[in-house]
Coordinates of C-alpha atoms (C1' of nucleotides) in Angstrom, one line a residue:
Chain A
M2 CA -29.2 6.2 -24.2
K3 CA -30.3 2.5 -24.3
S4 CA -32.9 1.5 -21.8
N5 CA -32.1 -0.6 -18.7
N6 CA -34.4 -3.3 -17.5
T7 CA -35.0 -4.5 -14.0
E8 CA -33.0 -7.4 -12.6
A9 CA -35.8 -9.9 -13.3
Q10 CA -36.3 -8.8 -16.8
Y11 CA -32.7 -8.1 -17.7
D12 CA -32.0 -9.8 -20.9
A13 CA -28.3 -10.2 -21.5
S14 CA -28.8 -11.1 -25.1
R15 CA -29.9 -7.6 -25.9
Y16 CA -26.4 -6.4 -25.4
R17 CA -23.3 -8.2 -26.3
T18 CA -21.3 -8.9 -23.2
P19 CA -17.5 -8.8 -23.1
D20 CA -15.6 -12.1 -23.6
G21 CA -13.3 -11.4 -20.7
Y22 CA -12.0 -8.9 -18.2
T23 CA -8.4 -9.0 -17.3
S24 CA -6.1 -7.2 -15.0
D25 CA -2.6 -6.3 -16.2
I26 CA 0.2 -5.1 -14.1
A27 CA 3.3 -3.0 -14.9
V28 CA 5.7 -4.0 -12.1
F29 CA 8.3 -1.4 -11.6
T30 CA 11.4 -1.7 -9.6
I31 CA 14.5 0.4 -9.2
T32 CA 17.7 -1.5 -9.3
S33 CA 20.5 0.0 -7.2
E34 CA 24.0 -0.7 -8.3
Q35 CA 26.4 -0.2 -5.5
T36 CA 29.3 0.8 -7.7
K37 CA 31.7 1.0 -4.8
A38 CA 31.6 1.2 -1.0
Y39 CA 30.6 4.5 0.6
A40 CA 29.0 6.0 -2.5
P41 CA 25.4 6.8 -3.5
P42 CA 23.8 4.1 -5.6
K43 CA 23.3 4.3 -9.3
M44 CA 19.6 3.7 -9.8
V45 CA 17.7 2.5 -12.9
L46 CA 14.0 2.2 -13.3
K47 CA 13.1 -1.2 -14.6
L48 CA 9.9 -3.0 -15.6
M49 CA 9.3 -6.7 -15.0
L50 CA 8.0 -8.6 -18.1
I51 CA 7.2 -12.3 -18.6
Q52 CA 7.9 -14.2 -21.8
R53 CA 4.8 -16.1 -22.8
A54 CA 5.2 -19.9 -23.0
E55 CA 4.6 -21.9 -26.2
H56 CA 2.0 -24.1 -24.5
D57 CA -0.2 -23.7 -21.5
T58 CA -0.3 -26.2 -18.6
E59 CA -2.5 -28.5 -20.6
G60 CA -0.3 -28.6 -23.6
N61 CA -2.4 -26.3 -25.8
P62 CA -0.6 -23.8 -27.9
N63 CA -0.5 -20.4 -26.2
I64 CA -1.5 -17.2 -28.0
E65 CA 1.3 -14.6 -28.6
S66 CA 3.8 -17.2 -27.4
G67 CA 7.4 -16.2 -27.2
K68 CA 6.6 -12.5 -26.9
W69 CA 7.3 -10.5 -23.8
A70 CA 4.2 -9.3 -22.0
L71 CA 2.9 -7.7 -18.8
P72 CA 1.9 -10.2 -16.2
G73 CA -1.8 -10.4 -15.5
G74 CA -4.8 -12.6 -15.7
F75 CA -8.6 -12.9 -15.8
V76 CA -10.6 -11.1 -13.1
T77 CA -13.3 -13.1 -11.4
P78 CA -16.7 -11.6 -10.5
E79 CA -15.9 -11.9 -6.8
E80 CA -13.1 -9.4 -6.9
T81 CA -12.1 -6.0 -8.3
A82 CA -9.4 -5.8 -10.9
C83 CA -7.1 -4.2 -8.3
A84 CA -7.7 -7.2 -6.0
A85 CA -7.0 -9.5 -8.9
A86 CA -3.7 -7.7 -9.6
S87 CA -2.8 -8.1 -6.0
R88 CA -3.7 -11.8 -6.0
E89 CA -1.7 -12.4 -9.3
L90 CA 1.4 -10.7 -7.8
E91 CA 1.2 -12.8 -4.7
E92 CA 0.5 -16.1 -6.6
E93 CA 3.2 -15.6 -9.1
A94 CA 5.9 -13.8 -7.4
G95 CA 5.1 -14.1 -3.7
I96 CA 4.9 -10.4 -3.4
A97 CA 2.2 -9.1 -1.1
G98 CA 1.2 -5.7 0.3
I99 CA 2.8 -3.5 -2.2
H100 CA 1.7 -0.2 -3.8
L101 CA -0.7 -0.7 -6.7
K102 CA -2.4 2.0 -8.7
Q103 CA -4.9 1.7 -11.5
F104 CA -4.0 3.9 -14.5
G105 CA -5.9 2.9 -17.6
V106 CA -8.4 0.7 -19.4
Y107 CA -7.7 -0.8 -22.7
D108 CA -10.8 -1.7 -24.7
Q109 CA -9.9 -0.9 -28.3
P110 CA -11.8 -3.3 -30.6
G111 CA -9.5 -6.0 -31.9
R112 CA -6.8 -5.5 -29.3
D113 CA -7.0 -9.1 -28.3
P114 CA -7.5 -11.7 -31.1
R115 CA -9.4 -14.0 -28.6
G116 CA -12.3 -11.7 -28.6
W117 CA -13.8 -8.7 -26.8
I118 CA -11.5 -8.5 -23.8
I119 CA -11.2 -5.5 -21.6
S120 CA -7.9 -4.9 -19.8
N121 CA -7.7 -2.9 -16.6
A122 CA -4.1 -1.8 -16.2
H123 CA -2.2 -1.1 -13.0
Y124 CA 1.2 -0.2 -12.0
A125 CA 3.0 -1.7 -9.0
I126 CA 6.0 -0.4 -7.1
V127 CA 8.2 -3.2 -5.7
P128 CA 11.4 -2.6 -3.8
E129 CA 14.2 -4.5 -5.5
Y130 CA 14.9 -6.9 -2.7
R131 CA 11.4 -8.3 -2.8
L132 CA 11.8 -9.4 -6.4
S133 CA 14.6 -11.8 -5.5
E134 CA 12.4 -14.9 -5.6
R135 CA 11.0 -14.2 -9.0
K136 CA 10.4 -17.2 -11.1
A137 CA 8.9 -18.5 -14.3
S138 CA 5.3 -19.9 -13.9
D139 CA 2.7 -21.8 -15.9
D140 CA 2.5 -19.7 -18.9
A141 CA 5.7 -17.8 -18.6
V142 CA 9.0 -19.3 -19.7
D143 CA 11.0 -16.5 -18.4
V144 CA 10.8 -13.4 -16.3
E145 CA 13.1 -10.5 -16.7
L146 CA 13.7 -6.8 -15.8
F147 CA 14.0 -4.3 -18.7
S148 CA 15.2 -0.7 -18.5
V149 CA 13.2 1.9 -20.4
A150 CA 15.8 1.9 -23.1
E151 CA 15.7 -1.9 -23.6
L152 CA 11.9 -1.9 -23.7
S153 CA 11.7 0.0 -27.0
E154 CA 13.6 -2.8 -28.7
Q155 CA 11.3 -5.6 -27.6
V156 CA 8.5 -7.2 -29.5
L157 CA 5.6 -7.1 -27.1
A158 CA 2.3 -9.1 -27.0
F159 CA -1.1 -7.6 -27.7
D160 CA -1.2 -3.8 -27.2
H161 CA 1.2 -4.0 -24.3
K162 CA 3.6 -1.5 -25.9
N163 CA 0.9 1.2 -25.5
I164 CA 0.0 0.1 -22.0
I165 CA 3.7 0.3 -21.0
Q166 CA 4.1 3.7 -22.6
D167 CA 1.1 4.9 -20.5
A168 CA 2.5 3.3 -17.4
L169 CA 5.7 5.1 -17.8
T170 CA 3.9 8.4 -18.2
H171 CA 1.9 7.8 -15.1
I172 CA 4.7 6.7 -12.9
T173 CA 6.9 9.6 -14.0
R174 CA 4.1 12.1 -13.2
D175 CA 3.3 10.4 -9.9
L176 CA 7.0 10.3 -8.8
L177 CA 7.4 14.0 -9.4
Q178 CA 4.0 15.2 -8.3
T179 CA 3.1 12.9 -5.4
T180 CA 5.1 11.3 -2.6
V181 CA 5.0 7.8 -4.1
A182 CA 8.8 7.9 -4.4
K183 CA 8.7 6.7 -0.8
Q184 CA 7.6 3.3 -2.1
F185 CA 11.0 2.8 -3.7
L186 CA 12.9 3.9 -0.6
P187 CA 13.5 2.5 2.9
E188 CA 11.7 4.1 5.8
M189 CA 14.6 6.5 6.3
F190 CA 16.8 7.6 3.4
T191 CA 19.5 10.1 2.6
Y192 CA 19.0 13.1 0.2
S193 CA 21.2 11.4 -2.4
E194 CA 19.0 8.3 -2.3
L195 CA 15.8 10.2 -2.9
Q196 CA 17.7 12.2 -5.6
A197 CA 18.7 9.0 -7.3
V198 CA 15.1 7.8 -7.4
L199 CA 13.9 11.0 -8.9
L200 CA 16.6 11.1 -11.5
T201 CA 15.4 7.7 -12.9
V202 CA 12.5 9.7 -14.4
T203 CA 13.6 13.3 -14.8
D204 CA 16.6 15.3 -15.9
D205 CA 15.5 18.4 -14.0
K206 CA 18.6 20.6 -13.3
A207 CA 17.4 21.5 -9.8
I208 CA 17.2 17.8 -8.9
Q209 CA 20.5 16.9 -10.6
N210 CA 22.4 19.5 -8.6
D211 CA 23.7 18.0 -5.4
Q212 CA 24.0 21.1 -3.3
A213 CA 20.7 22.5 -4.5
F214 CA 18.9 19.3 -3.7
A215 CA 20.6 18.9 -0.3
R216 CA 19.4 22.3 0.6
K217 CA 15.9 21.9 -0.8
I218 CA 15.1 18.7 1.0
K219 CA 15.2 20.5 4.3
S220 CA 12.5 22.8 3.4
L221 CA 10.0 20.4 1.9
P222 CA 6.9 20.3 4.0
F223 CA 6.3 16.6 3.4
I224 CA 9.8 15.4 4.5
E225 CA 11.5 15.7 7.8
A226 CA 15.0 15.1 9.0
V227 CA 15.1 12.3 11.6
K228 CA 17.0 13.8 14.5
G229 CA 20.2 12.0 15.5
Q230 CA 19.8 9.4 12.7
K231 CA 22.7 9.1 10.4
T232 CA 24.0 6.5 8.0
Q233 CA 27.3 5.8 6.3
R234 CA 25.8 3.7 3.5
T235 CA 26.2 6.4 0.9
S236 CA 29.3 8.2 2.1
K237 CA 32.2 7.9 4.5
L238 CA 30.8 11.0 6.2
P239 CA 27.8 10.1 8.4
T240 CA 24.8 11.5 6.6
Q241 CA 21.5 12.8 7.8
L242 CA 18.5 10.5 7.3
Y243 CA 15.1 11.8 6.3
R244 CA 11.6 10.4 6.2
F245 CA 8.3 11.2 4.6
I246 CA 5.6 12.7 6.8
D247 CA 1.9 12.9 6.1
A248 CA 1.4 16.4 4.7
E249 CA -1.1 17.5 2.1
V250 CA 0.6 18.5 -1.1
K251 CA -1.5 20.8 -3.2
Q252 CA -0.1 22.6 -6.1
S253 CA -1.2 24.5 -9.1
I254 CA 0.4 25.5 -12.3
Y255 CA -1.1 29.0 -11.8
T256 CA 0.7 29.7 -8.5
A257 CA 4.1 27.9 -9.0
R258 CA 7.3 29.4 -10.3
H259 CA 8.0 28.9 -14.0
Chain B
M3 CA -1.7 -16.6 -13.4
K4 CA -4.4 -18.6 -15.2
S5 CA -3.4 -20.1 -18.5
N6 CA -4.6 -18.6 -21.8
N7 CA -5.7 -20.7 -24.7
T8 CA -5.5 -20.0 -28.4
E9 CA -8.3 -18.4 -30.2
A10 CA -9.6 -21.7 -31.5
Q11 CA -9.4 -23.4 -28.1
Y12 CA -10.5 -20.5 -26.1
D13 CA -13.3 -21.7 -23.9
A14 CA -15.2 -18.9 -22.4
S15 CA -17.0 -21.1 -20.0
R16 CA -13.7 -21.6 -18.1
Y17 CA -13.9 -18.0 -17.0
R18 CA -17.0 -16.2 -16.0
T19 CA -17.4 -13.3 -18.3
P20 CA -18.9 -9.9 -17.3
D21 CA -22.6 -9.4 -17.7
G22 CA -22.1 -5.9 -19.2
Y23 CA -19.7 -3.1 -19.8
T24 CA -21.0 0.4 -19.4
S25 CA -19.7 3.9 -19.9
D26 CA -20.7 6.6 -17.4
I27 CA -20.2 10.3 -17.9
A28 CA -19.9 13.0 -15.3
V29 CA -20.9 16.0 -17.4
F30 CA -19.5 19.2 -15.8
T31 CA -20.4 22.7 -16.8
I32 CA -19.8 26.0 -15.2
T33 CA -22.7 28.3 -15.0
S34 CA -22.0 32.0 -15.2
E35 CA -24.3 34.4 -13.5
Q36 CA -24.0 37.9 -14.9
T37 CA -25.0 39.6 -11.7
K38 CA -24.9 43.0 -13.4
A39 CA -23.5 44.7 -16.4
Y40 CA -19.8 45.4 -16.7
A41 CA -18.8 42.9 -13.9
P42 CA -17.0 39.6 -13.8
P43 CA -19.3 36.6 -13.7
K44 CA -20.0 34.6 -10.6
M45 CA -19.2 31.0 -11.6
V46 CA -20.4 27.8 -10.1
L47 CA -19.2 24.3 -11.1
K48 CA -22.2 22.0 -11.8
L49 CA -22.8 18.4 -12.7
M50 CA -25.5 17.2 -15.0
L51 CA -27.5 14.3 -13.6
I52 CA -30.6 12.4 -15.0
Q53 CA -33.5 11.2 -13.0
R54 CA -34.2 7.5 -13.9
A55 CA -37.6 6.8 -15.3
E56 CA -40.1 4.4 -13.6
H57 CA -40.4 2.4 -16.8
D58 CA -38.3 1.9 -19.9
T59 CA -39.5 2.5 -23.4
E60 CA -41.2 -0.9 -23.4
G61 CA -43.1 -0.3 -20.2
N62 CA -41.0 -2.5 -18.0
P63 CA -40.1 -1.2 -14.6
N64 CA -36.7 0.4 -14.5
I65 CA -34.1 -0.4 -11.9
E66 CA -33.2 2.3 -9.4
S67 CA -36.1 4.4 -10.8
G68 CA -36.6 7.8 -9.4
K69 CA -33.0 8.2 -8.3
W70 CA -30.6 10.6 -9.8
A71 CA -27.8 9.1 -11.8
L72 CA -24.9 9.8 -14.1
P73 CA -25.9 9.5 -17.8
G74 CA -24.3 6.5 -19.6
G75 CA -25.1 3.3 -21.3
F76 CA -23.8 0.0 -22.5
V77 CA -20.6 -0.2 -24.6
T78 CA -20.7 -2.2 -27.8
P79 CA -17.8 -4.4 -28.9
E80 CA -17.2 -2.1 -31.9
E81 CA -16.3 0.9 -29.9
T82 CA -14.2 2.0 -26.9
A83 CA -15.9 3.2 -23.7
C84 CA -14.7 6.7 -24.6
A85 CA -16.3 6.5 -28.0
A86 CA -19.5 5.2 -26.3
A87 CA -19.5 8.2 -23.9
S88 CA -19.1 10.5 -26.9
R89 CA -21.9 8.8 -28.7
E90 CA -24.2 8.9 -25.7
L91 CA -23.6 12.6 -25.2
E92 CA -24.4 13.2 -28.8
E93 CA -27.5 11.0 -29.0
E94 CA -28.9 12.3 -25.7
A95 CA -27.9 15.9 -25.6
G96 CA -26.8 16.7 -29.1
I97 CA -23.4 17.6 -27.8
A98 CA -20.4 16.6 -30.0
G99 CA -16.7 17.3 -30.0
I100 CA -16.2 18.1 -26.4
H101 CA -13.4 17.3 -23.9
L102 CA -13.8 13.8 -22.5
K103 CA -11.4 12.1 -20.1
Q104 CA -11.5 8.6 -18.6
F105 CA -10.8 8.7 -14.8
G106 CA -11.8 5.4 -13.3
V107 CA -13.2 2.0 -13.4
Y108 CA -15.9 0.7 -11.1
D109 CA -16.0 -3.1 -10.7
Q110 CA -16.8 -3.7 -7.0
P111 CA -18.7 -7.0 -6.7
G112 CA -22.4 -6.2 -6.1
R113 CA -22.2 -2.6 -7.3
D114 CA -25.0 -3.3 -9.8
P115 CA -27.9 -5.6 -8.8
R116 CA -28.3 -6.7 -12.4
G117 CA -25.1 -8.6 -12.3
W118 CA -21.4 -8.3 -13.0
I119 CA -21.3 -5.0 -14.7
I120 CA -18.2 -3.0 -15.1
S121 CA -18.4 0.7 -15.4
N122 CA -15.8 2.9 -17.1
A123 CA -16.2 6.4 -15.9
H124 CA -15.4 9.6 -17.8
Y125 CA -15.8 13.3 -17.2
A126 CA -16.9 15.7 -19.8
I127 CA -16.4 19.5 -19.9
V128 CA -19.3 21.2 -21.6
P129 CA -19.5 25.0 -22.0
E130 CA -22.7 26.2 -20.6
Y131 CA -24.3 27.5 -23.8
R132 CA -24.0 24.0 -25.3
L133 CA -26.3 22.5 -22.7
S134 CA -29.2 24.7 -23.6
E135 CA -31.0 22.0 -25.6
R136 CA -30.8 19.4 -22.9
K137 CA -33.9 17.3 -22.6
A138 CA -35.3 14.2 -20.9
S139 CA -34.9 11.0 -22.9
D140 CA -36.1 7.4 -22.9
D141 CA -35.2 6.4 -19.4
A142 CA -34.7 9.8 -17.9
V143 CA -37.7 11.7 -16.7
D144 CA -35.7 14.7 -15.8
V145 CA -32.3 16.3 -16.4
E146 CA -30.9 18.8 -14.0
L147 CA -27.7 20.6 -13.0
F148 CA -26.5 20.2 -9.4
S149 CA -23.8 22.2 -7.6
V150 CA -21.3 20.4 -5.5
A151 CA -23.2 21.4 -2.3
E152 CA -26.5 20.1 -3.7
L153 CA -25.0 16.8 -4.7
S154 CA -24.4 15.6 -1.2
E155 CA -28.1 15.9 -0.4
Q156 CA -29.2 13.7 -3.3
V157 CA -29.9 10.0 -3.2
L158 CA -28.0 8.6 -6.1
A159 CA -28.4 5.3 -8.1
F160 CA -25.9 2.4 -7.8
D161 CA -22.4 3.5 -6.6
H162 CA -22.7 6.8 -8.4
K163 CA -22.0 8.8 -5.2
N164 CA -18.5 7.3 -5.2
I165 CA -18.0 7.9 -8.9
I166 CA -19.0 11.5 -8.6
Q167 CA -16.7 12.0 -5.6
D168 CA -13.8 10.7 -7.7
A169 CA -14.9 12.8 -10.7
L170 CA -14.7 15.9 -8.5
T171 CA -11.3 15.0 -7.3
H172 CA -10.0 14.5 -10.8
I173 CA -11.5 17.6 -12.3
T174 CA -10.2 19.7 -9.4
R175 CA -6.7 18.3 -9.9
D176 CA -6.8 18.7 -13.6
L177 CA -8.1 22.2 -13.5
L178 CA -5.2 23.2 -11.2
Q179 CA -2.4 21.1 -12.7
T180 CA -3.2 21.1 -16.4
T181 CA -4.6 23.7 -18.8
V182 CA -8.0 22.0 -19.1
A183 CA -9.5 25.2 -17.7
K184 CA -9.5 26.4 -21.3
Q185 CA -12.3 24.0 -22.0
F186 CA -14.6 26.1 -19.8
L187 CA -13.5 29.4 -21.4
P188 CA -13.9 31.1 -24.7
E189 CA -10.9 31.3 -27.0
M190 CA -9.9 34.6 -25.5
F191 CA -10.7 35.5 -21.9
T192 CA -9.8 38.0 -19.3
Y193 CA -7.8 37.3 -16.1
S194 CA -11.0 37.6 -14.0
E195 CA -12.8 35.0 -16.1
L196 CA -9.9 32.5 -15.7
Q197 CA -9.8 33.3 -12.1
A198 CA -13.5 32.7 -11.7
V199 CA -13.1 29.2 -13.3
L200 CA -10.3 28.3 -10.9
L201 CA -12.2 29.6 -7.9
T202 CA -14.9 27.0 -8.5
V203 CA -12.5 24.4 -7.3
T204 CA -10.0 26.1 -5.1
D205 CA -9.8 28.7 -2.3
D206 CA -6.1 29.3 -2.9
K207 CA -5.3 32.8 -1.6
A208 CA -2.9 33.5 -4.5
I209 CA -5.7 32.9 -6.9
Q210 CA -8.4 34.7 -4.9
N211 CA -6.3 37.9 -4.8
D212 CA -7.2 40.0 -7.8
Q213 CA -4.0 42.0 -8.0
A214 CA -1.8 39.0 -7.5
F215 CA -3.6 37.0 -10.2
A216 CA -3.6 39.9 -12.7
R217 CA 0.1 40.1 -12.3
K218 CA 0.8 36.4 -12.4
I219 CA -1.2 35.7 -15.5
K220 CA 1.3 37.7 -17.5
S221 CA 4.2 35.5 -16.6
L222 CA 2.6 32.1 -17.1
P223 CA 4.5 30.3 -19.9
F224 CA 1.3 28.7 -21.2
I225 CA -0.8 31.8 -21.5
E226 CA -0.2 34.9 -23.7
A227 CA -1.8 38.3 -23.9
V228 CA -3.4 38.8 -27.3
K229 CA -2.1 42.1 -28.5
G230 CA -4.6 44.8 -29.1
Q231 CA -7.5 42.6 -28.1
K232 CA -9.7 44.0 -25.3
T233 CA -13.2 43.5 -24.1
Q234 CA -15.6 45.3 -21.9
R235 CA -17.7 42.3 -20.9
T236 CA -16.3 42.1 -17.4
S237 CA -15.6 45.8 -16.7
K238 CA -16.3 49.2 -17.9
L239 CA -12.6 49.5 -18.5
P240 CA -11.5 47.8 -21.6
T241 CA -9.7 44.7 -20.4
Q242 CA -6.8 42.7 -21.9
L243 CA -7.7 39.4 -23.4
Y244 CA -5.5 36.3 -23.0
R245 CA -5.3 32.9 -24.7
F246 CA -3.8 29.6 -23.9
I247 CA -0.8 28.6 -26.0
D248 CA 0.7 25.2 -26.4
A249 CA 3.5 24.9 -23.9
E250 CA 4.7 21.9 -22.0
V251 CA 4.0 22.3 -18.3
K252 CA 6.1 20.1 -16.1
Q253 CA 6.3 20.4 -12.5
S254 CA 7.5 18.7 -9.5
I255 CA 6.7 19.0 -5.8
Y256 CA 10.5 18.7 -5.1
T257 CA 11.3 21.9 -7.0
A258 CA 8.3 24.1 -6.4
R259 CA 7.9 26.7 -3.7
H260 CA 6.1 25.7 -0.6
Chain C
dC28 C1' 47.5 12.5 2.5
dT29 C1' 43.8 11.6 -0.9
dA30 C1' 39.4 11.0 -2.7
dA31 C1' 34.7 11.2 -2.3
dT32 C1' 30.5 12.7 -0.5
dA33 C1' 27.9 15.9 2.6
dG34 C1' 27.0 20.2 3.7
dT35 C1' 27.5 25.6 4.5
dG36 C1' 28.5 30.8 3.3
dT37 C1' 27.4 34.2 0.6
dC38 C1' 26.1 36.8 -3.4
dT39 C1' 22.7 38.0 -7.0
dG40 C1' 18.6 38.2 -9.3
dT41 C1' 13.7 36.9 -9.3
dT42 C1' 9.4 36.5 -7.3
dA43 C1' 5.5 36.3 -3.8
dG44 C1' 2.8 38.9 -0.8
dA45 C1' 1.2 43.1 0.9
dC46 C1' -0.6 47.6 0.4
dA47 C1' -1.3 51.9 -1.5
dC48 C1' -2.2 53.9 -5.4
dT49 C1' -3.7 55.3 -10.4
dA50 C1' -6.7 54.7 -14.7
dT51 C1' -10.9 54.2 -17.1
dA52 C1' -15.6 54.7 -18.4
dG53 C1' -20.7 53.9 -17.8
dT54 C1' -24.4 55.6 -15.0
Chain D
dA13 C1' -19.1 62.7 -9.0
dC14 C1' -19.5 57.9 -8.0
dT15 C1' -18.4 53.2 -8.4
dA16 C1' -16.6 49.0 -9.9
dT17 C1' -13.0 46.8 -12.2
dA18 C1' -8.2 46.7 -14.2
dG19 C1' -3.9 47.5 -13.5
dT20 C1' 0.8 49.7 -11.6
dG21 C1' 4.5 51.3 -8.0
dT22 C1' 7.1 49.9 -4.5
dC23 C1' 8.7 47.7 -0.5
dT24 C1' 10.1 43.4 2.0
dA25 C1' 11.2 38.8 2.8
dA26 C1' 12.0 34.5 0.8
dC27 C1' 14.0 31.7 -2.3
dA28 C1' 16.6 29.8 -6.6
dG29 C1' 20.8 29.4 -8.8
dA30 C1' 25.6 29.8 -8.8
dC31 C1' 30.1 29.2 -7.0
dA32 C1' 33.5 28.8 -3.6
dC33 C1' 34.4 26.8 0.4
dT34 C1' 34.6 23.6 4.7
dA35 C1' 33.8 19.0 7.1
dT36 C1' 34.4 14.2 7.7
dT37 C1' 36.4 9.8 7.4
dA38 C1' 37.9 5.1 5.0
dG39 C1' 41.7 3.7 2.9

DNA sequence: CTAATAGTGTCTGTTAGACACTATAGT
DNA sequence: ACTATAGTGTCTAACAGACACTATTAG
């Protein structure tokens, strides 16, 4: 290991220091298409990308311009990358107080032609209605939502294709193994709404099957039926509403069914 | 979002850049005490820490000296943090080719008195026998293994207490939800050896119960019995050996038993 | 009445959990 | 013979998966 010096004697020139530290954000949303009245929604998982402008605010040519990229920006020494991500989201899209999770660091030499730039990647879960006011900004000419299928056809800036792939892996795992699904749902939801969220990332037969899932939801320790609360937004038949409750979910591949 | 410039016009002074990028490693091992012959081992999960020296190689006082800390060091622009971790492990302890996983980034302002230093944290799984040659190095006066219980009594350098807490959370989850347990075990192992590994991080009744676990291991899709292979290292009775096989393990809290 | 979604009744096969029991081999 | 570990026999209750069926209500 290399030696460390004290604060006073610390000599930065002995080590090369990074040329930048950025925070990138994979903003996920689930779009609900109400195909017709009194029916469960068709849900699709989408990722928000920005198209990089030709020039920045000062008229200088922008690197990787024209390509689609994850939103993000430089982190300052007074904040964590997660705080920076939160700030960026608020500044750019007016979205505050949403679920953010760090999932990876990208530091492959040469990943950014501008120099040694370390990217700390997060994913965000934004309910669809909060994306309404999205807009282009300084160095983005366009902002758009892409489904997973559409993503693979796009040319993406830097190593964002890798980052997005990892983001998808992480959100899929988290949706199925934790209770983050609630971030996509209203406070109270029907079994078919939860089912639709999960089906955006899995094709598990037990989740696809309506009757099985309607039965299962009642025995999940981290979800409770809200007594007397019904809705007709997914069916003509008034339907039971559920909510997530705080309950520890621990699981092991050595004890589960296979 | 702040604007980006092209390579030519990139002006580093517009953004403050980090004062350093380090890679820290939580080196986990499981010590097996052979309490007596023909018995399963008693296993304990331990973490390797170094005690920071008073002075570095050049005789300058070392920061946070005397405190216990995670091994690690500065990352260079020609490598990823993971590669740096691997290099550090090899340089310091002569350990190569072991399981390494990135689990978190630490960038809280003020976490390191020397400046804006970002730490990329990894955990490593090292089988006990490979730690035999461990030694003190340049800026470590001592190297020692600590059990989880002992860790909470130690004064740790920087924010390493947090990092270690997160490392424990991650390795616990990975041991129970992935097949990394195999990194602690020989190629072929008995049910009681696997059981002992898992019991270092869980108190799950279904895993504690010998008969239940001996039955369960035979139906796990990612483990197979090795025909005709038996050992007497855990029992007088020749005992079936198992091995991990490559099998996708996907699971969801919405389909498992509770 | 029809169509669509929500939800139940019921059967079957599998498994978890518990407990008693057998099997083996070194000392 | 004793002891510690490995492993089986067997029962019960719970649950998954399948399929048929009922319930409700807007149009």
